[in-house]
CSV table of C-alpha atoms in Angstrom, one decimal:
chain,number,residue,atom,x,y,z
A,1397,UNK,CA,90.6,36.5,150.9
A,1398,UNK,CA,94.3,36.4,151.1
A,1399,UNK,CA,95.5,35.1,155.2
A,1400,UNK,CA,98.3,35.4,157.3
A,1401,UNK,CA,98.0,33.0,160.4
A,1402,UNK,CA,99.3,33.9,163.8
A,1403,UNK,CA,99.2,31.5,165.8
A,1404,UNK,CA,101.2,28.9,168.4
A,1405,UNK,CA,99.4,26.4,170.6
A,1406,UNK,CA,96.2,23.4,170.0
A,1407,UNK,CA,93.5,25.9,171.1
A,1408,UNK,CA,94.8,27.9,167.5
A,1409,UNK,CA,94.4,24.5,165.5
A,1410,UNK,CA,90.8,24.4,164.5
A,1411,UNK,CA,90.9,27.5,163.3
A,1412,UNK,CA,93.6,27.3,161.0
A,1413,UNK,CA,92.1,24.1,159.6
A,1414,UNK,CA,88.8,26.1,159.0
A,1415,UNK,CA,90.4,28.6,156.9
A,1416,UNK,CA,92.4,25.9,155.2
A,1417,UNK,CA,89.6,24.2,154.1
A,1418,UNK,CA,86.9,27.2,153.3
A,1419,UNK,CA,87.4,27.8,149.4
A,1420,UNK,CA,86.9,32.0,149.9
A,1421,UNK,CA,90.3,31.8,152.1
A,1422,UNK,CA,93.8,31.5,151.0
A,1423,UNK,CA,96.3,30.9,153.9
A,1424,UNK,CA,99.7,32.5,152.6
A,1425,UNK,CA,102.0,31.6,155.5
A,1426,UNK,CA,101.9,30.9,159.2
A,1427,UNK,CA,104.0,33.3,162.1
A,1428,UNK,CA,104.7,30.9,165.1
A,1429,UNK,CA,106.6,30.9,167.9
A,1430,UNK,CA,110.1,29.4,167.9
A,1431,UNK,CA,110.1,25.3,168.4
A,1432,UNK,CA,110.9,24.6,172.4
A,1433,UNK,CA,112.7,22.1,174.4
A,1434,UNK,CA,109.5,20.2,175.8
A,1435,UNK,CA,109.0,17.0,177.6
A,1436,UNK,CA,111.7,14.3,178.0
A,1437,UNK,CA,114.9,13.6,175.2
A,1438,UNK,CA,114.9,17.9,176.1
A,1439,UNK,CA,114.3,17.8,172.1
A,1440,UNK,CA,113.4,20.9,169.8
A,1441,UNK,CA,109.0,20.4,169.2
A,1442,UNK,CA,107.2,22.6,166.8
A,1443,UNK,CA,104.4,24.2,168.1
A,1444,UNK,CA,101.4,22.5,167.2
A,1445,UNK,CA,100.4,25.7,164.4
A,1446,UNK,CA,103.5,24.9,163.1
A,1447,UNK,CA,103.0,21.0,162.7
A,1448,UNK,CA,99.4,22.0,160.3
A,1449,UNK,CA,101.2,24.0,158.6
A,1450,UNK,CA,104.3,22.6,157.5
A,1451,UNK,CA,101.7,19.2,156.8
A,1452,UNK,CA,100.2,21.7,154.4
A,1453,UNK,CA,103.5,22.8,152.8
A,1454,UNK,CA,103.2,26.5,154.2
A,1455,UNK,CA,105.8,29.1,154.6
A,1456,UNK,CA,106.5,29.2,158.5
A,1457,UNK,CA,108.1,32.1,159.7
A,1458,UNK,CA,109.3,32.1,163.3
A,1459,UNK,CA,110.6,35.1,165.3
A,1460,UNK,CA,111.7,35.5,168.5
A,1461,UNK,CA,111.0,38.7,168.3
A,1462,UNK,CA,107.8,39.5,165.6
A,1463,UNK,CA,108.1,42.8,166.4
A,1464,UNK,CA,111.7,43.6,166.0
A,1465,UNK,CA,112.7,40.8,163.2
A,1466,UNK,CA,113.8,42.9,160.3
A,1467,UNK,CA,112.9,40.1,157.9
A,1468,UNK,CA,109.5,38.9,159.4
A,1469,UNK,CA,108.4,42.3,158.7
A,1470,UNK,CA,109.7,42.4,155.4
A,1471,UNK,CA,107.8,39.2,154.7
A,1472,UNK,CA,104.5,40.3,156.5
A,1473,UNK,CA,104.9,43.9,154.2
A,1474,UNK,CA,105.2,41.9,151.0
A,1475,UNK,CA,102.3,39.6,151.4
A,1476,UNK,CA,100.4,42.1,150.1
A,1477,UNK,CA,97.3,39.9,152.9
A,1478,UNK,CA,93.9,41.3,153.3
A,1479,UNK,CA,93.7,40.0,156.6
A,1480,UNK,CA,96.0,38.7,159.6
A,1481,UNK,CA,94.5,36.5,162.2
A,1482,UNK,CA,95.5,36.1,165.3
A,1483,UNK,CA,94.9,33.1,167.7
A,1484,UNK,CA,96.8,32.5,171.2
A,1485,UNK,CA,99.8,33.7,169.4
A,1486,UNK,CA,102.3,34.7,172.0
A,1487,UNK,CA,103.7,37.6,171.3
A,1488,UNK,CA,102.3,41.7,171.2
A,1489,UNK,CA,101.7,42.8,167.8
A,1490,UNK,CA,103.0,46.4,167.1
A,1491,UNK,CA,100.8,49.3,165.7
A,1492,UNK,CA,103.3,48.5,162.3
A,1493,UNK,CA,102.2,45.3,162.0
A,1494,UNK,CA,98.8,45.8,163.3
A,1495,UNK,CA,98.2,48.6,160.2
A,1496,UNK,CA,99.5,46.2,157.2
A,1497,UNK,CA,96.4,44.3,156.6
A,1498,UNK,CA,93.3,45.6,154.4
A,1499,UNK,CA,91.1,44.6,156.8
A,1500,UNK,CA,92.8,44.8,159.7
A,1501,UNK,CA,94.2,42.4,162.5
A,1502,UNK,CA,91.3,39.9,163.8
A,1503,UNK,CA,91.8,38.3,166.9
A,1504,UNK,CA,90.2,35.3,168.2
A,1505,UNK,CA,89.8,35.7,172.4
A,1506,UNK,CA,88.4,33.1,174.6
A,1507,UNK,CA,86.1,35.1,176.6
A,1508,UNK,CA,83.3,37.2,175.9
A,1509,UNK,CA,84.9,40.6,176.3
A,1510,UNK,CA,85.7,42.7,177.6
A,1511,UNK,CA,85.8,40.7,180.7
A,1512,UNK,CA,89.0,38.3,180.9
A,1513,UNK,CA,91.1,40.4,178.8
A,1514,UNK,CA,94.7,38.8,179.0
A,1515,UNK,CA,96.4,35.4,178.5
A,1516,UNK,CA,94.4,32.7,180.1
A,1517,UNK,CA,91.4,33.9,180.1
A,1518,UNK,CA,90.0,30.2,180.2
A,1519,UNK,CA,91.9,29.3,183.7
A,1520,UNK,CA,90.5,32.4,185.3
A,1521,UNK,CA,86.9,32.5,184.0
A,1522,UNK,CA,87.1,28.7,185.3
A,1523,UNK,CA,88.2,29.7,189.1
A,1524,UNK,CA,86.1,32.2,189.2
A,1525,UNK,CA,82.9,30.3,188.9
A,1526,UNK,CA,81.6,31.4,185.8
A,1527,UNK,CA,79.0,29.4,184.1
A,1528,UNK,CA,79.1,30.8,180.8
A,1529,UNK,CA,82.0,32.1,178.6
A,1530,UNK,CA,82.4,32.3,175.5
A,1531,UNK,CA,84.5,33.4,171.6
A,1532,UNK,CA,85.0,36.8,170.9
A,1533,UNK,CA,86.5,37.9,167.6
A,1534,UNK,CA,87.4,41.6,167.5
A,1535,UNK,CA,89.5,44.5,165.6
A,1536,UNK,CA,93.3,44.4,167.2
A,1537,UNK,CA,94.2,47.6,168.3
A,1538,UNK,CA,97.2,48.6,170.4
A,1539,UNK,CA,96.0,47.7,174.1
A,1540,UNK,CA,95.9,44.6,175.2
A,1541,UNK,CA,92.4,43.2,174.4
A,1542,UNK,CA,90.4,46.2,173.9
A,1543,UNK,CA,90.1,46.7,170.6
A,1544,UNK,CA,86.8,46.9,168.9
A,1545,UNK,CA,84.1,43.9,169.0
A,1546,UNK,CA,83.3,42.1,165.4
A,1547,UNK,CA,81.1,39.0,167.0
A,1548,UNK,CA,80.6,36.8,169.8
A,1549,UNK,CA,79.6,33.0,170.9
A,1550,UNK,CA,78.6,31.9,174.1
A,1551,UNK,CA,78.4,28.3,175.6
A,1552,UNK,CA,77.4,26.9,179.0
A,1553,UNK,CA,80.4,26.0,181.6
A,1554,UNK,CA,79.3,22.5,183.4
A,1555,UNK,CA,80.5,21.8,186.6
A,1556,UNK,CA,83.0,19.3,185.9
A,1557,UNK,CA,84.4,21.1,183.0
A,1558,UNK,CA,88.4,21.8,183.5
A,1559,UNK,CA,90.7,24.5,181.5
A,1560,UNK,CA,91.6,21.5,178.7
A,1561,UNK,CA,87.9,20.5,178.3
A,1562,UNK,CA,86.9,24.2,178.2
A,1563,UNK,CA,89.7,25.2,175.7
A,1564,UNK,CA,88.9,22.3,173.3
A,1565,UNK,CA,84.8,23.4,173.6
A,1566,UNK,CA,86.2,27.1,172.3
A,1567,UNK,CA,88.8,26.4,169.9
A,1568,UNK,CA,86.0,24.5,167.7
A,1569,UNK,CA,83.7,27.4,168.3
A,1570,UNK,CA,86.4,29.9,167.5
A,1571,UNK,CA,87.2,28.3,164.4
A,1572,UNK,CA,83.6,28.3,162.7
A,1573,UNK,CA,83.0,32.2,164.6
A,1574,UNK,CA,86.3,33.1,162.6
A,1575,UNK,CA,85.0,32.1,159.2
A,1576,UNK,CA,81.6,33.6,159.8
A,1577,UNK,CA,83.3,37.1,160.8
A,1578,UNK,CA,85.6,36.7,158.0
A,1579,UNK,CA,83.0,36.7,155.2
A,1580,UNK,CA,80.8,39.1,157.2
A,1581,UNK,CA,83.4,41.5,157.4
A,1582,UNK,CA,84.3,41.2,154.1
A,1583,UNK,CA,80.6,42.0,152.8
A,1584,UNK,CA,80.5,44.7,155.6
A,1585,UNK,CA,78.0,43.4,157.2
A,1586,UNK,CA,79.6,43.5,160.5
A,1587,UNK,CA,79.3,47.0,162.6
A,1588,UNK,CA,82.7,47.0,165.0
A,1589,UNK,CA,81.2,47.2,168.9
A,1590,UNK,CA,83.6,49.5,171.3
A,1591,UNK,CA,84.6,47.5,174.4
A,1592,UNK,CA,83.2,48.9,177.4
A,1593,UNK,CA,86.3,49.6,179.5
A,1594,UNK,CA,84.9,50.3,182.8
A,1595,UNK,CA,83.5,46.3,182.6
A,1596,UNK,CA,87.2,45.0,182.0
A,1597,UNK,CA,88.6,42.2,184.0
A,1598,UNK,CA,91.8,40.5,183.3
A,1599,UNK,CA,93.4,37.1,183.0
A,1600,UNK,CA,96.8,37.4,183.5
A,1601,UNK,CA,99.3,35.3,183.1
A,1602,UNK,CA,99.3,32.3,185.5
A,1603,UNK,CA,102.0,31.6,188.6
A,1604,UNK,CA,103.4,28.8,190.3
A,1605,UNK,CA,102.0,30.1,193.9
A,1606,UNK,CA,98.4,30.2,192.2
A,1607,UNK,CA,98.5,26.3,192.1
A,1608,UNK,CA,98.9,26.0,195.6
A,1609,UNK,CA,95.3,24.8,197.6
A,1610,UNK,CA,94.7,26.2,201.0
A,1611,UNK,CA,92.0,24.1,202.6
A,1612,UNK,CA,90.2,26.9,204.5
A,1613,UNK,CA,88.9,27.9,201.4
A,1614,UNK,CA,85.1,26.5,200.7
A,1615,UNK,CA,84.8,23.4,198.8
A,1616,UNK,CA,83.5,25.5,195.6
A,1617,UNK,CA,86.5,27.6,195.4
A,1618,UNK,CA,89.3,24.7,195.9
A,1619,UNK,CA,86.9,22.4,193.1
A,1620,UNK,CA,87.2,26.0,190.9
A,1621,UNK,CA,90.7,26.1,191.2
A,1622,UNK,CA,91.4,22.5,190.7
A,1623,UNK,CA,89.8,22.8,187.3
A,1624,UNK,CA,90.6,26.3,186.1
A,1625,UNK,CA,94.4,25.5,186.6
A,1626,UNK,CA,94.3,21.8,185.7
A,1627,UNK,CA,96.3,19.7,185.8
A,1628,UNK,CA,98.7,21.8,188.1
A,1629,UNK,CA,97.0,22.4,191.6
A,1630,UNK,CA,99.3,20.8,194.6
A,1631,UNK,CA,98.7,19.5,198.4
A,1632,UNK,CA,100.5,17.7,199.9
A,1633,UNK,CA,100.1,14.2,201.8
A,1634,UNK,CA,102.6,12.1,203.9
A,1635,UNK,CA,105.0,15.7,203.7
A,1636,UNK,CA,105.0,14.3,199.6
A,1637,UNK,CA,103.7,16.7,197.0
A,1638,UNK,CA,100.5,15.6,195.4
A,1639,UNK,CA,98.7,17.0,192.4
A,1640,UNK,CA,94.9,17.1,192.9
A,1641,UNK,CA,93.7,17.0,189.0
A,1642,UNK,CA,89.4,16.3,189.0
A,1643,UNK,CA,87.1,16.9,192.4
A,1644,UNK,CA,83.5,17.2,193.3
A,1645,UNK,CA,82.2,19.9,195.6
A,1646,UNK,CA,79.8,18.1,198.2
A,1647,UNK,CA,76.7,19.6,199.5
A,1648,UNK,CA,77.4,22.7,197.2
A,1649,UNK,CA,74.7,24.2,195.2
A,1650,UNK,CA,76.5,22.7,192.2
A,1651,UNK,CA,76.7,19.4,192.8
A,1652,UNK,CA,73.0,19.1,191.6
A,1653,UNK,CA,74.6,19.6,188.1
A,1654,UNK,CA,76.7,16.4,188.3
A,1655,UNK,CA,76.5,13.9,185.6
A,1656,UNK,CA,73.7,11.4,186.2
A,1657,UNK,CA,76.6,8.3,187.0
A,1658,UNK,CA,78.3,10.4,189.7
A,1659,UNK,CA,75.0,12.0,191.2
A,1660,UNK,CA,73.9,8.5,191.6
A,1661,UNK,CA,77.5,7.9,193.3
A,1662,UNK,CA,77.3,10.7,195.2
A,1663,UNK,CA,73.5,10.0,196.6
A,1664,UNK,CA,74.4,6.8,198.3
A,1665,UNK,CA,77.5,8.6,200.8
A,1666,UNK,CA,75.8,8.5,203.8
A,1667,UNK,CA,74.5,11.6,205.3
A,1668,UNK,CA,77.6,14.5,205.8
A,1669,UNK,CA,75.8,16.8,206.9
A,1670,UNK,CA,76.7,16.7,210.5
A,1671,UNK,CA,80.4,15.7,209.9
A,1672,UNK,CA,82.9,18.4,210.5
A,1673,UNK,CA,86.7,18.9,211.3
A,1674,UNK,CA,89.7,20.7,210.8
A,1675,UNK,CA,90.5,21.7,206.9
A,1676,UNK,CA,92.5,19.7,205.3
A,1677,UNK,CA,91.4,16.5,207.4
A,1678,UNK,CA,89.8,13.1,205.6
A,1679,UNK,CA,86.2,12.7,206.7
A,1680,UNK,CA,85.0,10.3,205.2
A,1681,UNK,CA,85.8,7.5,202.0
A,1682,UNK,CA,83.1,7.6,199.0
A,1683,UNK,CA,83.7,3.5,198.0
A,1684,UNK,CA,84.8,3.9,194.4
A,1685,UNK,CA,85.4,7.1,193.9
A,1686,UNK,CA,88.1,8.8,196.7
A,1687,UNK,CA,88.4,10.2,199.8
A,1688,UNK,CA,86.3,13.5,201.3
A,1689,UNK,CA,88.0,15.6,202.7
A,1690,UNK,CA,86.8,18.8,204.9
A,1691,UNK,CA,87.5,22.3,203.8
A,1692,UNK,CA,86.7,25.7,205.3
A,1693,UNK,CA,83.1,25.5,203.7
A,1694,UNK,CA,81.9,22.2,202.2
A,1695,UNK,CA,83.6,19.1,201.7
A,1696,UNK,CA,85.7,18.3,198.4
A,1697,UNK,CA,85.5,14.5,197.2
A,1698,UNK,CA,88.9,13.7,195.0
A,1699,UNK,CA,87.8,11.9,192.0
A,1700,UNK,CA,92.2,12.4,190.8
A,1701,UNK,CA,95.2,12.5,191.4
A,1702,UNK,CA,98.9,12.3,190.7
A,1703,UNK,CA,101.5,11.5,193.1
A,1704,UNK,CA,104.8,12.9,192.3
A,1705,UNK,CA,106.6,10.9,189.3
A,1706,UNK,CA,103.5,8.8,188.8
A,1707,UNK,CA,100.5,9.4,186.5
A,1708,UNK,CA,97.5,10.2,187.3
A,1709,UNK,CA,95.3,7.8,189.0
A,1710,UNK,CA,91.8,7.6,190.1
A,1711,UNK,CA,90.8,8.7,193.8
A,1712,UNK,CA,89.8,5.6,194.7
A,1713,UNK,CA,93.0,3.9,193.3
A,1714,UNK,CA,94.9,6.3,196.0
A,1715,UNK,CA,93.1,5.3,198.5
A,1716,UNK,CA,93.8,1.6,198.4
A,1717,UNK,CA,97.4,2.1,197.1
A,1718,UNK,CA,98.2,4.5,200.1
A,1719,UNK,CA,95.7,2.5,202.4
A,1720,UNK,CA,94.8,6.2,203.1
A,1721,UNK,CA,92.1,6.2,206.6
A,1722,UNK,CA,90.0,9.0,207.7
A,1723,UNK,CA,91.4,11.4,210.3
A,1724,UNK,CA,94.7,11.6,207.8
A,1725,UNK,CA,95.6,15.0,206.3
A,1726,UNK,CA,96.3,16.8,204.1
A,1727,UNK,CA,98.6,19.8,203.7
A,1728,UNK,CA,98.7,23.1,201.8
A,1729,UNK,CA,99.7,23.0,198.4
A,1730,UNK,CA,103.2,25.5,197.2
């Protein structure tokens, strides 16, 4: 089966290397997004697609615009590909490329659709609470995410799980889904499922003001929100802005779900059941791990976090570098 690869970030990784090293699948070239400007030194990175590919001495083909680039197309026409697959490429496909293919256009979605149809459907199924989620693979059709369902994997959500474990969970079960489909399709074995509009949720795009916390919310939501955005959810402390990256819900249903170390950390705090106080306010110091601090519903224990210009530290190595005492405060997050 003859494969073009659209693709841009790590989540698309393990599923290029799957086709790359499956002997019924012959990648033929790679569409990518342009290389950025990331990090410090402001110098031109390839996306991480582009870095497996060029390793495996692929044609890369880069548009700004896929839709509009006169040559891409050109290229994409005279592949003469059964199949194009598409994972967190970046960019809307257009009903001309979308028809090329033999087979059609496959996409590979993190979420089990049609709920989370959208960009980061990871971050949102994450702050929503969700305990399961899961790899879709579908038919591309026009819309955005609602074209016709091939398969789907689930897998359990822990507690602790944030966006970057959660994405790295997928992307391996996305790459193995993809193959199956692939040679399923190709036997037609595979019966297309129409998406269920009415059940639709999104997952758009993500904005600066979502990583703001606001302590009146309960101690589950500011935990779900911590993870599902990681590692970009902001308070503030001392009138400094301070990234809040790993917490524990206390005295949430949830917390019976903890890994066995940190339950057993978390059954020694003396009894909080009584304690209350405004949100936002430090309540009380867990010795090792970080400082409790009361929300609208709940207390949230800060396992990390990252002070501006630092990296990331343990809770507990805040603590003693701040010499941070209960009754302190934290702020809202922007």
């Amino acid at each position: 089966m003859k494969i073009v690869f659209f693709g841009t970030p790590q989540f698309a990784v393990p599923t290029l290397e799957k086709l790359l090293n499956h002997s019924e699948f012959e990648v033929l070239a790679v569409v990518t997004q342009p290389d950025k400007r990331r990090e410090r030194g402001n110098k031109l990175t390839p996306s991480p697609v582009k870095a497996i590919a060029t390793a495996h001495n692929l044609p890369v083909w880069q548009p700004e615009r896929v839709k509009k680039d006169t040559e891409t197309l050109t290229q994409l026409k005279q592949s003469d590909a059964d199949v194009f697959v598409v994972v967190a490429y970046g960019q809307i496909l257009s009903s001309k490329i979308l028809n090329m293919p033999k087979l059609g256009c496959i996409n590979v979605h993190g979420s089990i659709l049609p709920k989370y149809r959208g960009a980061a459907p990871i971050q949102w199924c994450l702050y929503n609470g969700e305990r399961e989620t899961g790899i879709t693979t579908m038919l591309m059709d026009a819309g955005m995410d609602t074209g016709p369902m091939l398969q789907i994997a689930t897998t359990p959500i822990g507690l602790l799980d944030n966006a970057q474990d959660l994405a790295f969970i997928l992307a391996a079960i996305g790459g193995d889904l993809l193959v199956e489909t692939l040679l399923k399709l190709e036997r037609q074995e595979i019966q297309p499922i129409p998406q269920d509009n009415l059940a639709a949720t999104y997952a758009p795009l993500i904005q600066k003001q979502d990583y703001g916390l606001d302590w009146s919310k309960s101690a589950i939501e500011l935990h779900n929100q911590i993870r599902g955005f990681y590692p970009n959810c902001t308070a503030t402390f001392r009138d400094n802005l301070l990234k809040i990256t790993a917490s524990v819900p206390i005295g949430s249903v949830g917390d019976r779900h903890l890994p066995p170390e940190l339950q057993e950390l978390v059954d020694k705090l003396p009894d909080l059941s009584n304690i209350s106080d405004r949100p936002g306010v430090v309540v009380s110091i867990a010795k090792g791990i970080g400082a409790i601090v009361q929300t609208g519903e709940g207390l949230l224990l800060l396992r990390e976090v990252q002070l501006a210009g630092k990296r990331p530290q343990s809770g507990w190595d805040f603590v003693n570098g701040t010499r941070l005492t209960v009754g302190e405060m934290f702020g809202a997050g922007s």
